[in-house]
Amino acid sequence: MIELRTPAEIEQMRPAGRFVADVLAQTAAAAHVGVNLLELDALAHDLIRRRGAESCYIDYHPSFGASPFGKVICTSVNDAVLHGLPHDYRLQDGDLLTLDFAASVDGWVADSAVSLVVGTPRDEDLRLIDTTRRALTAGIQAAQPGGRIGDISAAIAAVAHAEGYSINTQFGGHGVGRTMHGDPHISNDGRAGRGYPLRPGLVVAIEPWFLETTDEIYTDRDGWTLRSADGSRGAHSEHTVAITDDGPLVLTAP
């Protein structure tokens, strides 16, 4: 069911957005060569405890997950692009890391993701990350009251296709509110003017993610991490956005 939020409720969601942005900033700053993914998860867990927030991931067990996630942040490295389950791995020079984090503060959820290169970057990785960021900006700009969900999808796809990337549509954006994942689904490819109307009060996570040379993925044997079918790298950018009478409001802006 799609729920619309009042202006007062959107204001109540701001602390969750600020907290999620802050946790991503702190974990990204801690992601150096030699740092273990479990250390990043422990940092995020400590920040949750200190804030009195609640993890959206630790007990999360949807149909596509092999078991409850058990960690509080997604850490996807190189050919992993979504749902990266933190494990005993030390970051190496040149790794492409995506951090995806969602938490609940005072009963309201925010969700966001960033990709970065640890240490020495490859030009191909920087281009891929930049494309997801520009696609996110385009998607947010298209999230105007009176528009349609397809406007967001088409704007994201236009940026990806201009750079020669193909698009997987199995996973995409989604509604956000009292829970992390709700309706409507927002594909990263679609036709403008189609889909659910963008009404003031709609709060969604917009999340373009692309792989360097494929749009096919498979699930790692950990039962969670989604990897590219050909071993190419992936990047992912995401913000929680409220549709208002004045246009899109990014709740997870740094």
XYZ file of C-alpha atoms in Angstrom:
254
model
C 0.000 0.000 0.000
C 1.262 3.468 -0.903
C 1.060 5.972 1.945
C 1.294 9.746 1.705
C 2.827 11.722 4.563
C 1.656 15.043 5.922
C 4.076 18.001 5.986
C 4.372 17.482 9.757
C 5.305 13.826 9.277
C 7.927 14.727 6.678
C 9.446 17.106 9.236
C 9.484 14.227 11.713
C 11.487 12.171 9.201
C 14.305 14.729 9.022
C 16.224 13.406 12.068
C 16.357 9.929 10.543
C 17.664 11.394 7.297
C 20.341 13.394 9.093
C 21.394 10.371 11.139
C 21.697 8.098 8.106
C 23.732 10.725 6.255
C 26.031 11.126 9.267
C 26.614 7.378 9.656
C 27.477 7.056 5.969
C 29.881 9.992 6.220
C 31.630 8.493 9.251
C 31.874 4.966 7.856
C 33.095 6.269 4.477
C 35.772 8.323 6.256
C 36.873 5.188 8.144
C 37.152 3.056 4.992
C 40.929 2.962 4.516
C 43.240 0.310 3.119
C 43.566 -2.437 5.741
C 40.258 -1.732 7.483
C 38.073 -4.799 7.934
C 34.455 -4.719 6.719
C 33.446 -6.006 10.153
C 35.067 -2.910 11.687
C 32.875 -0.687 9.514
C 29.806 -2.633 10.632
C 30.897 -2.307 14.275
C 31.301 1.463 13.828
C 27.799 1.772 12.356
C 26.431 -0.417 15.157
C 28.048 1.803 17.789
C 26.603 4.933 16.182
C 23.143 3.347 16.220
C 23.447 2.533 19.915
C 24.687 6.002 20.828
C 21.824 7.666 18.937
C 19.167 5.353 20.331
C 18.194 4.461 16.766
C 17.126 1.076 15.420
C 18.747 -0.937 12.653
C 16.578 -1.747 9.654
C 18.931 -4.538 8.574
C 19.932 -6.731 11.500
C 16.652 -8.684 11.663
C 15.681 -8.095 8.026
C 14.686 -11.348 6.314
C 12.833 -10.848 3.004
C 12.085 -13.687 0.616
C 15.299 -13.095 -1.360
C 17.540 -13.339 1.723
C 18.807 -16.727 2.907
C 18.525 -15.751 6.591
C 18.171 -12.624 8.733
C 20.851 -10.162 7.557
C 22.529 -10.058 10.955
C 24.554 -6.860 10.346
C 23.628 -3.165 10.328
C 25.226 -1.856 7.111
C 25.701 -3.243 3.610
C 29.328 -3.314 2.439
C 29.595 -4.248 -1.240
C 33.123 -4.532 -2.673
C 34.159 -4.500 -6.341
C 31.928 -6.978 -8.238
C 29.401 -6.871 -5.376
C 26.872 -4.098 -5.915
C 23.910 -4.637 -3.566
C 23.191 -6.199 -0.168
C 26.874 -6.812 0.577
C 27.007 -8.786 3.825
C 29.916 -7.572 6.001
C 32.471 -10.338 6.498
C 36.118 -10.835 7.461
C 37.740 -8.922 4.604
C 40.358 -6.169 4.810
C 40.015 -3.432 2.216
C 42.759 -3.330 -0.379
C 44.184 -0.477 -2.402
C 41.864 0.287 -5.313
C 38.767 -1.482 -3.956
C 35.434 -0.016 -5.045
C 33.256 0.027 -1.928
C 29.541 0.726 -1.634
C 28.039 1.508 1.764
C 24.253 1.210 2.031
C 22.595 2.103 5.327
C 19.064 2.433 6.650
C 17.903 3.131 10.185
C 14.829 4.125 12.126
C 14.824 7.174 14.409
C 11.717 7.828 16.495
C 9.802 5.380 14.318
C 10.734 6.940 10.967
C 13.108 5.358 8.442
C 15.671 6.833 6.064
C 17.803 4.954 3.533
C 20.884 6.051 1.595
C 23.971 4.671 -0.177
C 27.333 5.924 -1.422
C 30.139 4.392 -3.462
C 33.806 5.294 -3.138
C 37.254 4.036 -4.041
C 39.609 3.002 -1.247
C 43.137 4.172 -1.954
C 44.262 4.513 -5.580
C 41.302 4.890 -7.959
C 40.854 3.522 -11.464
C 39.407 5.928 -14.016
C 36.757 3.340 -14.899
C 35.587 3.184 -11.297
C 35.412 6.955 -10.933
C 33.361 7.163 -14.132
C 30.977 4.470 -12.912
C 30.519 6.141 -9.519
C 30.039 9.545 -11.120
C 27.385 8.109 -13.444
C 25.358 6.745 -10.522
C 25.615 10.103 -8.751
C 24.504 12.057 -11.827
C 21.701 9.567 -12.428
C 20.573 10.057 -8.825
C 20.582 13.826 -9.285
C 18.559 13.449 -12.493
C 16.086 11.143 -10.788
C 15.638 13.567 -7.899
C 15.128 16.489 -10.272
C 12.434 14.475 -12.062
C 10.589 13.776 -8.791
C 8.221 16.715 -9.201
C 4.647 16.904 -7.919
C 2.262 16.222 -10.775
C 4.712 13.888 -12.489
C 4.850 10.112 -12.587
C 7.164 7.413 -11.235
C 8.204 6.741 -14.834
C 9.659 10.244 -15.022
C 12.191 9.294 -12.341
C 12.993 5.983 -14.027
C 13.430 7.567 -17.447
C 15.710 10.295 -16.080
C 17.966 7.722 -14.400
C 18.088 5.547 -17.506
C 18.980 8.457 -19.788
C 22.148 9.137 -17.787
C 23.154 5.467 -17.725
C 22.514 4.860 -21.414
C 24.434 8.003 -22.391
C 27.492 6.451 -20.712
C 26.931 3.061 -22.339
C 25.801 1.195 -19.219
C 23.005 -1.353 -19.325
C 20.438 -1.466 -16.525
C 19.186 -4.256 -14.301
C 15.557 -3.715 -13.237
C 15.264 -6.474 -10.612
C 16.081 -4.069 -7.780
C 15.458 -0.344 -7.603
C 13.958 2.425 -5.538
C 11.026 2.043 -3.158
C 8.725 3.732 -0.736
C 10.094 4.671 2.705
C 8.236 5.543 5.892
C 7.634 3.519 9.025
C 9.417 0.602 7.338
C 12.436 0.446 5.035
C 10.820 -1.048 1.940
C 7.335 -0.173 0.739
C 5.413 0.739 -2.377
C 5.875 2.076 -4.965
C 8.749 0.302 -6.691
C 10.932 2.688 -8.719
C 12.743 0.964 -11.565
C 16.000 2.430 -12.837
C 14.614 2.236 -16.372
C 11.183 3.167 -17.624
C 9.020 5.493 -19.682
C 8.261 9.055 -18.687
C 4.607 9.817 -18.032
C 3.847 6.291 -16.848
C 3.254 4.807 -13.427
C 2.006 6.045 -10.087
C 1.428 9.804 -9.773
C 3.991 11.793 -7.813
C 1.825 13.417 -5.168
C 2.989 15.653 -2.321
C 3.571 13.464 0.724
C 5.104 10.555 -1.178
C 8.485 9.588 0.334
C 10.756 7.311 -1.682
C 14.296 6.038 -1.873
C 15.751 6.702 -5.322
C 18.729 4.424 -5.991
C 20.478 4.051 -9.339
C 23.018 1.218 -9.419
C 24.968 0.087 -12.438
C 27.545 -2.537 -13.365
C 30.478 -1.796 -15.620
C 29.917 -4.325 -18.406
C 26.729 -6.284 -17.662
C 23.244 -6.009 -16.225
C 23.183 -9.586 -14.917
C 23.648 -10.478 -11.262
C 23.785 -13.552 -9.054
C 23.543 -14.160 -5.312
C 26.751 -14.995 -3.489
C 26.869 -18.172 -1.408
C 26.464 -16.006 1.718
C 22.807 -15.815 0.660
C 22.752 -12.006 0.458
C 25.480 -10.288 -1.548
C 24.534 -9.586 -5.168
C 27.452 -9.773 -7.599
C 27.877 -9.077 -11.309
C 27.633 -12.131 -13.527
C 30.878 -11.325 -15.339
C 32.993 -10.076 -12.419
C 32.813 -6.427 -13.450
C 32.495 -3.760 -10.782
C 29.356 -2.018 -9.587
C 28.424 1.297 -7.994
C 25.308 2.552 -6.230
C 24.022 5.950 -5.088
C 20.831 6.491 -3.082
C 18.874 9.182 -1.248
C 15.562 9.281 0.591
C 13.417 11.966 -1.041
C 10.066 13.493 -0.092
C 7.772 14.912 -2.766
C 6.463 18.276 -1.580
C 4.385 21.057 -3.090
C 7.662 22.902 -3.694
C 9.401 19.955 -5.334
C 11.683 17.153 -4.142
C 13.201 17.392 -0.651
C 16.299 15.244 -0.039
C 16.089 13.980 3.553
C 19.471 12.218 3.523
C 21.567 15.069 2.152
C 24.989 15.246 3.871
